mmCIF file with all atom_site columns, C-alpha atoms in Angstrom:
data_model
loop_
_atom_site.group_PDB
_atom_site.id
_atom_site.type_symbol
_atom_site.label_atom_id
_atom_site.label_alt_id
_atom_site.label_comp_id
_atom_site.label_asym_id
_atom_site.label_entity_id
_atom_site.label_seq_id
_atom_site.pdbx_PDB_ins_code
_atom_site.Cartn_x
_atom_site.Cartn_y
_atom_site.Cartn_z
_atom_site.occupancy
_atom_site.B_iso_or_equiv
_atom_site.pdbx_formal_charge
_atom_site.auth_seq_id
_atom_site.auth_comp_id
_atom_site.auth_asym_id
_atom_site.auth_atom_id
_atom_site.pdbx_PDB_model_num
ATOM 1  C CA . UNK A 1 1  ? -81.668 23.895 49.590 1.00 0.00 ? 137 UNK A CA 1
ATOM 2  C CA . UNK A 1 2  ? -78.707 26.146 48.641 1.00 0.00 ? 138 UNK A CA 1
ATOM 3  C CA . UNK A 1 3  ? -78.556 29.682 48.756 1.00 0.00 ? 139 UNK A CA 1
ATOM 4  C CA . UNK A 1 4  ? -77.600 29.525 44.745 1.00 0.00 ? 140 UNK A CA 1
ATOM 5  C CA . UNK A 1 5  ? -80.762 26.980 43.816 1.00 0.00 ? 141 UNK A CA 1
ATOM 6  C CA . UNK A 1 6  ? -82.976 29.339 45.582 1.00 0.00 ? 142 UNK A CA 1
ATOM 7  C CA . UNK A 1 7  ? -81.690 32.405 43.249 1.00 0.00 ? 143 UNK A CA 1
ATOM 8  C CA . UNK A 1 8  ? -82.098 30.451 40.436 1.00 0.00 ? 144 UNK A CA 1
ATOM 9  C CA . UNK A 1 9  ? -85.612 29.132 41.306 1.00 0.00 ? 145 UNK A CA 1
ATOM 10 C CA . UNK A 1 10 ? -86.585 33.102 41.859 1.00 0.00 ? 146 UNK A CA 1
ATOM 11 C CA . UNK A 1 11 ? -85.068 33.916 38.679 1.00 0.00 ? 147 UNK A CA 1
ATOM 12 C CA . UNK A 1 12 ? -87.235 31.684 36.809 1.00 0.00 ? 148 UNK A CA 1
ATOM 13 C CA . UNK A 1 13 ? -89.999 32.836 38.381 1.00 0.00 ? 149 UNK A CA 1
ATOM 14 C CA . UNK A 1 14 ? -89.309 35.969 37.363 1.00 0.00 ? 150 UNK A CA 1
ATOM 15 C CA . UNK A 1 15 ? -88.742 34.911 33.975 1.00 0.00 ? 151 UNK A CA 1
ATOM 16 C CA . UNK A 1 16 ? -91.667 33.694 33.976 1.00 0.00 ? 152 UNK A CA 1
ATOM 17 C CA . UNK A 1 17 ? -93.587 36.601 34.260 1.00 0.00 ? 153 UNK A CA 1
ATOM 18 C CA . UNK A 1 18 ? -92.092 39.284 32.721 1.00 0.00 ? 154 UNK A CA 1
ATOM 19 C CA . UNK A 1 19 ? -94.223 42.847 32.804 1.00 0.00 ? 155 UNK A CA 1
ATOM 20 C CA . UNK A 1 20 ? -93.892 45.635 29.898 1.00 0.00 ? 156 UNK A CA 1
ATOM 21 C CA . UNK A 1 21 ? -94.371 48.463 32.230 1.00 0.00 ? 157 UNK A CA 1
ATOM 22 C CA . UNK A 1 22 ? -91.472 47.557 34.533 1.00 0.00 ? 158 UNK A CA 1
ATOM 23 C CA . UNK A 1 23 ? -88.258 45.337 34.935 1.00 0.00 ? 159 UNK A CA 1
ATOM 24 C CA . UNK A 1 24 ? -86.407 43.520 38.095 1.00 0.00 ? 160 UNK A CA 1
ATOM 25 C CA . UNK A 1 25 ? -83.073 43.904 38.982 1.00 0.00 ? 161 UNK A CA 1
ATOM 26 C CA . UNK A 1 26 ? -81.592 41.464 41.744 1.00 0.00 ? 162 UNK A CA 1
ATOM 27 C CA . UNK A 1 27 ? -80.604 42.919 44.874 1.00 0.00 ? 163 UNK A CA 1
ATOM 28 C CA . UNK A 1 28 ? -80.072 40.368 47.053 1.00 0.00 ? 164 UNK A CA 1
ATOM 29 C CA . UNK A 1 29 ? -80.652 37.082 48.926 1.00 0.00 ? 165 UNK A CA 1
ATOM 30 C CA . UNK A 1 30 ? -81.000 36.273 52.778 1.00 0.00 ? 166 UNK A CA 1
ATOM 31 C CA . UNK A 1 31 ? -82.753 33.992 54.666 1.00 0.00 ? 167 UNK A CA 1
ATOM 32 C CA . UNK A 1 32 ? -86.138 35.285 55.332 1.00 0.00 ? 168 UNK A CA 1
ATOM 33 C CA . UNK A 1 33 ? -86.792 37.065 59.101 1.00 0.00 ? 169 UNK A CA 1
ATOM 34 C CA . UNK A 1 34 ? -89.928 36.330 59.720 1.00 0.00 ? 170 UNK A CA 1
ATOM 35 C CA . UNK A 1 35 ? -89.701 32.657 58.704 1.00 0.00 ? 171 UNK A CA 1
ATOM 36 C CA . UNK A 1 36 ? -86.162 30.828 57.846 1.00 0.00 ? 172 UNK A CA 1
ATOM 37 C CA . UNK A 1 37 ? -87.607 28.343 56.605 1.00 0.00 ? 173 UNK A CA 1
ATOM 38 C CA . UNK A 1 38 ? -87.951 30.763 53.447 1.00 0.00 ? 174 UNK A CA 1
ATOM 39 C CA . UNK A 1 39 ? -85.552 32.332 51.396 1.00 0.00 ? 175 UNK A CA 1
ATOM 40 C CA . UNK A 1 40 ? -86.535 36.211 50.845 1.00 0.00 ? 176 UNK A CA 1
ATOM 41 C CA . UNK A 1 41 ? -84.563 36.811 47.442 1.00 0.00 ? 177 UNK A CA 1
ATOM 42 C CA . UNK A 1 42 ? -85.101 40.786 46.809 1.00 0.00 ? 178 UNK A CA 1
ATOM 43 C CA . UNK A 1 43 ? -85.046 42.973 43.610 1.00 0.00 ? 179 UNK A CA 1
ATOM 44 C CA . UNK A 1 44 ? -85.711 46.580 42.743 1.00 0.00 ? 180 UNK A CA 1
ATOM 45 C CA . UNK A 1 45 ? -88.359 47.564 40.854 1.00 0.00 ? 181 UNK A CA 1
ATOM 46 C CA . UNK A 1 46 ? -87.661 50.006 37.518 1.00 0.00 ? 182 UNK A CA 1
ATOM 47 C CA . UNK A 1 47 ? -89.823 50.978 35.048 1.00 0.00 ? 183 UNK A CA 1
ATOM 48 C CA . UNK A 1 48 ? -89.128 50.890 31.472 1.00 0.00 ? 184 UNK A CA 1
ATOM 49 C CA . UNK A 1 49 ? -87.784 54.308 31.366 1.00 0.00 ? 185 UNK A CA 1
ATOM 50 C CA . UNK A 1 50 ? -85.566 53.511 34.316 1.00 0.00 ? 186 UNK A CA 1
ATOM 51 C CA . UNK A 1 51 ? -87.150 55.356 37.127 1.00 0.00 ? 187 UNK A CA 1
ATOM 52 C CA . UNK A 1 52 ? -86.795 53.264 40.201 1.00 0.00 ? 188 UNK A CA 1
ATOM 53 C CA . UNK A 1 53 ? -89.641 52.916 41.967 1.00 0.00 ? 189 UNK A CA 1
ATOM 54 C CA . UNK A 1 54 ? -90.142 52.689 45.726 1.00 0.00 ? 190 UNK A CA 1
ATOM 55 C CA . UNK A 1 55 ? -89.342 49.457 48.531 1.00 0.00 ? 191 UNK A CA 1
ATOM 56 C CA . UNK A 1 56 ? -87.593 46.487 46.770 1.00 0.00 ? 192 UNK A CA 1
ATOM 57 C CA . UNK A 1 57 ? -90.019 43.516 45.208 1.00 0.00 ? 193 UNK A CA 1
ATOM 58 C CA . UNK A 1 58 ? -89.351 39.904 47.209 1.00 0.00 ? 194 UNK A CA 1
ATOM 59 C CA . UNK A 1 59 ? -89.708 36.451 45.548 1.00 0.00 ? 195 UNK A CA 1
ATOM 60 C CA . UNK A 1 60 ? -90.084 33.730 48.513 1.00 0.00 ? 196 UNK A CA 1
ATOM 61 C CA . UNK A 1 61 ? -88.379 30.318 48.031 1.00 0.00 ? 197 UNK A CA 1
ATOM 62 C CA . UNK A 1 62 ? -89.748 27.540 50.412 1.00 0.00 ? 198 UNK A CA 1
ATOM 63 C CA . UNK A 1 63 ? -86.196 26.004 51.550 1.00 0.00 ? 199 UNK A CA 1
ATOM 64 C CA . UNK A 1 64 ? -88.041 22.615 51.822 1.00 0.00 ? 200 UNK A CA 1
ATOM 65 C CA . UNK A 1 65 ? -90.502 22.479 48.452 1.00 0.00 ? 201 UNK A CA 1
ATOM 66 C CA . UNK A 1 66 ? -89.021 24.997 46.107 1.00 0.00 ? 202 UNK A CA 1
ATOM 67 C CA . UNK A 1 67 ? -91.822 26.652 45.615 1.00 0.00 ? 203 UNK A CA 1
ATOM 68 C CA . UNK A 1 68 ? -91.956 30.439 44.858 1.00 0.00 ? 204 UNK A CA 1
ATOM 69 C CA . UNK A 1 69 ? -94.289 33.417 45.127 1.00 0.00 ? 205 UNK A CA 1
ATOM 70 C CA . UNK A 1 70 ? -93.473 36.994 44.949 1.00 0.00 ? 206 UNK A CA 1
ATOM 71 C CA . UNK A 1 71 ? -94.276 38.903 48.082 1.00 0.00 ? 207 UNK A CA 1
ATOM 72 C CA . UNK A 1 72 ? -94.240 43.021 48.339 1.00 0.00 ? 208 UNK A CA 1
#
């Protein structure tokens, strides 16, 4: 799986789970340090008023299956 494919899958997951309380803004994408078979796609979390919440949220994407899930 390419980096762009993993990013697209992560964006699709984020788009499927909108929140009325916060937005997720893309920061970066890298291979996971903990599991190199996964892509780690980082998003900053902002309230609807624009305040930045502590720590990023990650979408993990399995490099083989394309399965994606929220982490963090």
